[in-house]
Amino acid sequence: MDDFKEVQVTYELPLDGDGFLRRQCPTCDQQFKWHDGPANEEAEQHADADVYYCPLCGSPAEADHWFTDDQVDFIQGEVHKAAMPKLDELLDGVFKGLSGPNIKVKRTGHLETPVGPDPLVEDDDMVIVASPCHGFEPVKVPDGWSQTIHCLVCGERFAV
Ligand SMILES: [Zn+2]
Ligand SMILES: [Zn+2]
């Protein structure tokens, strides 16, 4: 099954008009957005963080644990689409291996490659806020959010 690792999946998550990517906190399940890539020159000088803090509840999580439910469905759809032809090829090999001098095993069906998922759409909702401590890493919080906000980078609370 070593070949299976070679399946490459490319997918693109849409950004909103301001260059922000929708995220979902793995702890509180609420959604916010962070800026995709460095927001400005100062941000470029900082290495990507390994851990980010949820602006809404303040819980930390690793940088790749912030996909929304829709993004997870979308990526899984892309993975299925990319993996199916490879799986089909592997099955062919399995069937050939089953045949011997006195036995013929013939495969009649094929796995169908699923159609890719519908592309995601990103609305220009939510409001931009920048923390006093790490202002180069702005986030977007839901419209009307009135509670304190946590800095994405260090988790420090601040009010807007
Ligand atoms: Zn949270
Ligand atoms: Zn901070």
Coordinates of N, CA and C and ligand atoms in Angstrom, one line a residue:
M1 N 0.8 -1.2 0.0 CA 0.0 0.0 0.0 C 0.9 1.3 0.0
D2 N 2.2 1.1 -0.2 CA 3.0 2.3 -0.1 C 2.7 3.4 -1.1
D3 N 2.3 2.9 -2.3 CA 1.9 3.8 -3.4 C 0.9 4.8 -2.9
F4 N 0.0 4.3 -2.0 CA -1.1 5.1 -1.6 C -0.7 6.5 -1.1
K5 N 0.5 6.5 -0.5 CA 0.9 7.8 0.1 C 1.2 8.9 -0.9
E6 N 1.3 8.4 -2.2 CA 1.6 9.4 -3.2 C 0.4 10.2 -3.7
V7 N -0.8 9.9 -3.3 CA -1.9 10.7 -3.7 C -1.8 12.1 -3.2
Q8 N -1.8 13.1 -4.1 CA -1.7 14.5 -3.7 C -3.0 15.2 -3.8
V9 N -3.3 15.9 -2.7 CA -4.6 16.6 -2.7 C -4.3 18.1 -2.7
T10 N -4.8 18.8 -3.7 CA -4.7 20.2 -3.6 C -6.1 20.8 -3.5
Y11 N -6.3 21.7 -2.6 CA -7.6 22.4 -2.4 C -7.3 23.8 -2.1
E12 N -8.3 24.6 -2.3 CA -8.2 26.0 -2.0 C -9.4 26.5 -1.2
L13 N -9.1 27.2 -0.1 CA -10.1 27.7 0.8 C -10.3 29.2 0.4
P14 N -11.5 29.6 0.2 CA -11.8 31.0 -0.2 C -11.5 32.0 0.9
L15 N -11.0 33.2 0.5 CA -10.8 34.3 1.5 C -11.9 35.3 1.2
D16 N -12.2 36.1 2.2 CA -13.2 37.1 2.0 C -12.5 38.3 1.3
G17 N -13.3 39.4 1.0 CA -12.8 40.5 0.3 C -11.6 41.2 0.9
D18 N -11.4 41.0 2.3 CA -10.3 41.6 3.0 C -9.1 40.7 3.2
G19 N -9.2 39.5 2.6 CA -8.1 38.5 2.7 C -8.2 37.7 4.0
F20 N -9.4 37.6 4.6 CA -9.5 36.8 5.8 C -10.1 35.4 5.5
L21 N -9.6 34.5 6.3 CA -10.0 33.1 6.2 C -10.9 32.7 7.4
R22 N -12.1 32.1 7.1 CA -13.0 31.7 8.1 C -12.4 30.5 9.0
R23 N -12.5 30.6 10.3 CA -12.0 29.6 11.1 C -13.0 29.2 12.2
Q24 N -12.9 28.0 12.7 CA -13.8 27.5 13.8 C -13.0 27.0 14.9
C25 N -13.3 27.5 16.1 CA -12.5 27.1 17.3 C -12.9 25.6 17.7
P26 N -11.9 24.8 17.8 CA -12.1 23.4 18.2 C -12.6 23.2 19.6
T27 N -12.5 24.3 20.4 CA -13.0 24.2 21.8 C -14.4 24.7 22.0
C28 N -14.7 25.9 21.5 CA -16.1 26.5 21.6 C -16.9 26.4 20.4
D29 N -16.4 25.9 19.3 CA -17.1 25.7 18.0 C -17.6 27.0 17.4
Q30 N -17.2 28.2 18.0 CA -17.6 29.4 17.4 C -16.7 29.8 16.2
Q31 N -17.2 30.6 15.3 CA -16.4 31.0 14.1 C -15.9 32.4 14.2
F32 N -14.7 32.6 13.7 CA -14.1 33.9 13.5 C -13.3 33.9 12.2
K33 N -12.5 34.9 12.0 CA -11.6 34.8 10.8 C -10.3 35.3 11.2
W34 N -9.3 34.7 10.5 CA -7.9 35.3 10.7 C -7.4 35.7 9.3
H35 N -6.4 36.6 9.3 CA -5.9 37.1 8.1 C -5.0 36.0 7.5
D36 N -5.2 35.7 6.2 CA -4.4 34.6 5.6 C -3.1 35.2 5.1
G37 N -2.0 34.7 5.7 CA -0.7 35.2 5.3 C -0.5 36.5 6.1
P38 N 0.7 37.1 6.0 CA 1.1 38.3 6.8 C 0.2 39.4 6.4
A39 N -0.4 40.1 7.4 CA -1.3 41.2 7.1 C -0.6 42.5 6.7
N40 N 0.7 42.6 7.1 CA 1.5 43.8 6.8 C 3.0 43.5 7.0
E41 N 3.8 44.5 6.8 CA 5.3 44.3 6.9 C 5.7 43.8 8.2
E42 N 5.1 44.3 9.3 CA 5.5 43.9 10.6 C 5.3 42.4 10.8
A43 N 4.1 41.9 10.3 CA 3.7 40.5 10.4 C 4.7 39.6 9.7
E44 N 5.2 40.1 8.6 CA 6.2 39.3 7.8 C 7.4 39.0 8.5
Q45 N 7.8 39.8 9.5 CA 9.0 39.6 10.3 C 8.8 38.6 11.4
H46 N 7.6 38.1 11.6 CA 7.3 37.1 12.7 C 7.1 35.8 12.0
A47 N 7.7 34.8 12.6 CA 7.5 33.4 12.1 C 6.1 33.0 12.4
D48 N 5.6 32.1 11.6 CA 4.2 31.5 11.8 C 4.2 30.9 13.2
A49 N 3.1 31.1 13.9 CA 2.9 30.5 15.2 C 2.5 29.0 15.1
D50 N 2.9 28.2 16.1 CA 2.5 26.8 16.2 C 1.1 26.7 16.8
V51 N 0.9 27.7 17.7 CA -0.4 27.6 18.5 C -1.1 29.0 18.3
Y52 N -2.4 29.0 18.2 CA -3.1 30.2 18.2 C -4.2 30.2 19.3
Y53 N -4.7 31.3 19.7 CA -5.7 31.4 20.7 C -7.0 31.9 20.1
C54 N -8.1 31.2 20.5 CA -9.4 31.6 20.0 C -9.7 33.0 20.5
P55 N -10.0 33.9 19.5 CA -10.3 35.3 20.0 C -11.6 35.4 20.8
L56 N -12.5 34.4 20.7 CA -13.8 34.4 21.3 C -13.8 33.8 22.7
C57 N -13.1 32.6 22.9 CA -13.1 32.0 24.2 C -11.7 31.9 24.8
G58 N -10.7 32.2 24.1 CA -9.3 32.3 24.6 C -8.6 31.0 24.7
S59 N -9.2 29.9 24.2 CA -8.5 28.5 24.3 C -7.5 28.4 23.2
P60 N -6.3 27.8 23.5 CA -5.3 27.6 22.5 C -5.5 26.3 21.7
A61 N -5.0 26.3 20.5 CA -5.1 25.0 19.7 C -4.0 25.2 18.7
E62 N -3.5 24.0 18.2 CA -2.4 24.0 17.2 C -2.9 24.7 15.9
A63 N -2.0 25.2 15.2 CA -2.3 26.1 14.0 C -3.2 25.4 13.0
D64 N -3.1 24.0 12.9 CA -3.9 23.4 11.8 C -5.1 22.7 12.4
H65 N -5.6 23.2 13.5 CA -6.8 22.6 14.1 C -8.0 23.5 14.0
W66 N -8.0 24.5 13.1 CA -9.1 25.5 13.1 C -10.0 25.4 11.9
F67 N -10.1 24.3 11.3 CA -11.0 24.2 10.1 C -12.5 24.2 10.5
T68 N -13.3 24.9 9.7 CA -14.8 24.9 10.0 C -15.3 23.6 9.5
D69 N -16.6 23.2 9.9 CA -17.2 22.0 9.5 C -17.3 21.9 8.0
D70 N -17.6 23.1 7.4 CA -17.8 23.1 5.9 C -16.4 22.9 5.2
Q71 N -15.4 23.4 5.8 CA -14.0 23.2 5.2 C -13.6 21.8 5.4
V72 N -13.9 21.1 6.5 CA -13.6 19.7 6.6 C -14.3 18.9 5.6
D73 N -15.6 19.1 5.4 CA -16.4 18.4 4.4 C -15.7 18.6 3.0
F74 N -15.4 19.8 2.7 CA -14.9 20.2 1.4 C -13.5 19.5 1.2
I75 N -12.6 19.5 2.2 CA -11.3 18.8 2.0 C -11.5 17.3 1.9
Q76 N -12.4 16.7 2.7 CA -12.6 15.3 2.6 C -13.1 14.9 1.2
G77 N -14.0 15.8 0.6 CA -14.5 15.6 -0.7 C -13.3 15.6 -1.7
E78 N -12.4 16.5 -1.6 CA -11.3 16.6 -2.5 C -10.3 15.4 -2.3
V79 N -10.2 14.9 -1.0 CA -9.4 13.7 -0.8 C -10.0 12.5 -1.5
H80 N -11.3 12.3 -1.3 CA -11.9 11.2 -2.0 C -11.7 11.2 -3.5
K81 N -11.9 12.4 -4.0 CA -11.8 12.6 -5.5 C -10.4 12.2 -5.9
A82 N -9.4 12.6 -5.1 CA -8.0 12.4 -5.5 C -7.6 10.9 -5.3
A83 N -8.2 10.3 -4.3 CA -7.7 8.9 -3.9 C -8.4 7.8 -4.7
M84 N -9.6 8.1 -5.2 CA -10.3 7.0 -5.8 C -9.7 6.4 -7.0
P85 N -9.1 7.1 -8.0 CA -8.5 6.5 -9.1 C -7.3 5.6 -8.6
K86 N -6.6 6.1 -7.6 CA -5.4 5.4 -7.1 C -5.9 4.1 -6.5
L87 N -6.9 4.1 -5.7 CA -7.5 3.0 -5.1 C -7.9 2.0 -6.1
D88 N -8.5 2.5 -7.2 CA -9.0 1.6 -8.3 C -7.8 0.9 -8.9
E89 N -6.7 1.6 -9.1 CA -5.5 1.0 -9.6 C -4.9 -0.1 -8.7
L90 N -4.9 0.2 -7.4 CA -4.5 -0.8 -6.4 C -5.3 -2.0 -6.5
L91 N -6.6 -1.9 -6.6 CA -7.5 -3.0 -6.6 C -7.2 -3.9 -7.8
D92 N -6.9 -3.2 -9.0 CA -6.6 -4.0 -10.2 C -5.4 -4.9 -9.9
G93 N -4.4 -4.3 -9.2 CA -3.2 -5.1 -8.8 C -3.6 -6.3 -7.9
V94 N -4.5 -6.1 -7.0 CA -4.9 -7.1 -6.1 C -5.5 -8.2 -6.9
F95 N -6.4 -7.9 -7.8 CA -7.1 -8.9 -8.6 C -6.1 -9.7 -9.5
K96 N -5.1 -9.0 -10.0 CA -4.1 -9.7 -10.8 C -3.4 -10.7 -10.0
G97 N -3.1 -10.3 -8.7 CA -2.3 -11.1 -7.8 C -3.1 -12.4 -7.4
L98 N -4.4 -12.3 -7.5 CA -5.2 -13.5 -7.1 C -5.2 -14.5 -8.1
S99 N -5.0 -14.1 -9.4 CA -4.9 -15.1 -10.5 C -3.7 -16.0 -10.4
G100 N -3.8 -17.2 -10.7 CA -2.6 -18.1 -10.7 C -2.7 -19.0 -12.0
P101 N -1.8 -20.0 -12.1 CA -1.8 -20.9 -13.2 C -3.2 -21.6 -13.4
N102 N -3.8 -22.0 -12.3 CA -5.0 -22.8 -12.4 C -6.3 -22.0 -12.1
I103 N -6.1 -20.7 -11.8 CA -7.3 -19.9 -11.5 C -7.3 -18.6 -12.1
K104 N -8.4 -18.2 -12.7 CA -8.5 -16.8 -13.3 C -9.5 -16.0 -12.5
V105 N -9.0 -14.9 -11.9 CA -10.0 -14.1 -11.2 C -10.1 -12.8 -12.1
K106 N -11.3 -12.5 -12.5 CA -11.5 -11.4 -13.3 C -12.3 -10.3 -12.6
R107 N -11.9 -9.1 -12.8 CA -12.6 -8.0 -12.1 C -13.5 -7.4 -13.2
T108 N -14.8 -7.2 -12.7 CA -15.8 -6.7 -13.7 C -16.2 -5.2 -13.4
G109 N -16.1 -4.8 -12.2 CA -16.5 -3.4 -11.9 C -15.4 -2.5 -11.6
H110 N -15.7 -1.2 -11.6 CA -14.6 -0.2 -11.3 C -15.2 0.7 -10.3
L111 N -14.3 1.3 -9.5 CA -14.8 2.3 -8.5 C -15.0 3.6 -9.3
E112 N -16.1 4.2 -8.9 CA -16.4 5.4 -9.6 C -15.7 6.6 -9.0
T113 N -15.1 7.5 -9.7 CA -14.4 8.6 -9.1 C -15.5 9.6 -8.8
P114 N -15.6 10.0 -7.5 CA -16.7 11.0 -7.1 C -16.4 12.3 -7.7
V115 N -17.5 13.0 -8.0 CA -17.4 14.4 -8.4 C -16.8 15.2 -7.3
G116 N -16.0 16.2 -7.5 CA -15.5 17.0 -6.4 C -16.5 17.8 -5.7
P117 N -16.2 18.2 -4.5 CA -17.2 19.0 -3.7 C -17.5 20.4 -4.4
D118 N -18.6 20.9 -4.0 CA -18.9 22.3 -4.5 C -17.9 23.2 -3.9
P119 N -17.4 24.2 -4.6 CA -16.5 25.2 -4.0 C -17.2 26.0 -2.9
L120 N -16.4 26.3 -1.9 CA -16.9 27.1 -0.8 C -17.0 28.5 -1.2
V121 N -17.9 29.2 -0.5 CA -18.1 30.6 -0.8 C -17.9 31.4 0.5
E122 N -17.2 32.5 0.4 CA -16.9 33.3 1.7 C -17.6 34.6 1.6
D123 N -18.4 34.9 2.6 CA -19.1 36.2 2.7 C -18.2 37.3 3.3
D124 N -18.5 38.5 3.0 CA -17.7 39.6 3.6 C -18.4 40.0 4.9
D125 N -18.6 39.1 5.8 CA -19.2 39.5 7.1 C -18.1 39.7 8.2
M126 N -18.6 39.9 9.4 CA -17.7 40.1 10.6 C -17.0 41.4 10.5
V127 N -16.4 41.8 11.7 CA -15.7 43.1 11.8 C -14.3 42.8 12.2
I128 N -13.4 43.6 11.7 CA -11.9 43.5 11.9 C -11.6 44.1 13.3
V129 N -10.8 43.4 14.1 CA -10.3 43.9 15.3 C -8.8 43.6 15.4
A130 N -8.0 44.5 15.9 CA -6.6 44.2 16.1 C -6.3 44.4 17.6
S131 N -5.5 43.4 18.2 CA -5.2 43.5 19.6 C -4.1 44.5 19.9
P132 N -4.1 45.1 21.1 CA -3.1 46.1 21.4 C -1.7 45.5 21.5
C133 N -1.6 44.2 21.8 CA -0.3 43.6 22.0 C 0.3 43.0 20.7
H134 N -0.6 42.4 19.9 CA -0.1 41.9 18.6 C -1.0 42.4 17.5
G135 N -0.9 43.7 17.3 CA -1.8 44.3 16.3 C -1.5 44.0 14.8
F136 N -0.4 43.3 14.6 CA -0.1 43.0 13.2 C -0.8 41.7 12.8
E137 N -1.5 41.1 13.8 CA -2.2 39.9 13.5 C -3.8 40.1 13.7
P138 N -4.4 40.8 12.8 CA -5.8 41.2 13.1 C -6.7 39.9 12.9
V139 N -7.9 40.0 13.5 CA -8.9 38.9 13.3 C -10.2 39.6 13.0
K140 N -11.2 38.8 12.6 CA -12.5 39.3 12.4 C -13.4 38.5 13.4
V141 N -14.2 39.2 14.1 CA -15.2 38.6 15.1 C -16.6 38.8 14.6
P142 N -17.5 38.0 15.0 CA -18.9 38.1 14.5 C -19.5 39.5 14.8
D143 N -20.3 40.0 13.9 CA -21.0 41.3 14.0 C -21.7 41.3 15.4
G144 N -21.6 42.4 16.1 CA -22.3 42.5 17.4 C -21.7 41.8 18.6
W145 N -20.5 41.3 18.4 CA -19.8 40.6 19.5 C -19.4 41.7 20.5
S146 N -19.9 41.5 21.8 CA -19.7 42.6 22.8 C -18.8 42.2 23.9
Q147 N -18.4 40.9 24.0 CA -17.6 40.4 25.1 C -16.1 40.7 24.8
T148 N -15.3 40.5 25.8 CA -13.9 40.7 25.5 C -13.3 39.8 24.5
I149 N -12.3 40.2 23.8 CA -11.7 39.4 22.8 C -10.3 39.0 23.2
H150 N -9.8 37.8 22.8 CA -8.5 37.4 23.1 C -7.6 37.5 21.9
C151 N -6.3 37.9 22.2 CA -5.3 38.1 21.1 C -5.1 36.7 20.5
L152 N -5.1 36.7 19.2 CA -4.9 35.4 18.4 C -3.5 34.8 18.8
V153 N -2.5 35.7 19.0 CA -1.1 35.3 19.1 C -0.8 34.9 20.5
C154 N -1.2 35.7 21.5 CA -0.8 35.4 22.9 C -2.0 35.1 23.9
G155 N -3.2 35.3 23.4 CA -4.4 34.9 24.3 C -4.8 36.0 25.2
E156 N -4.0 37.1 25.3 CA -4.3 38.2 26.2 C -5.7 38.8 25.9
R157 N -6.5 39.1 26.9 CA -7.8 39.7 26.8 C -7.7 41.2 26.4
F158 N -8.6 41.6 25.6 CA -8.7 43.1 25.4 C -10.2 43.4 25.0
A159 N -10.5 44.7 25.3 CA -11.9 45.1 24.9 C -11.8 46.0 23.7
V160 N -12.9 46.0 22.9 CA -12.9 46.9 21.7 C -13.8 48.1 21.9
Ligands
ZN1 ZN -13.1 29.3 21.1
ZN2 ZN -1.1 39.4 21.9

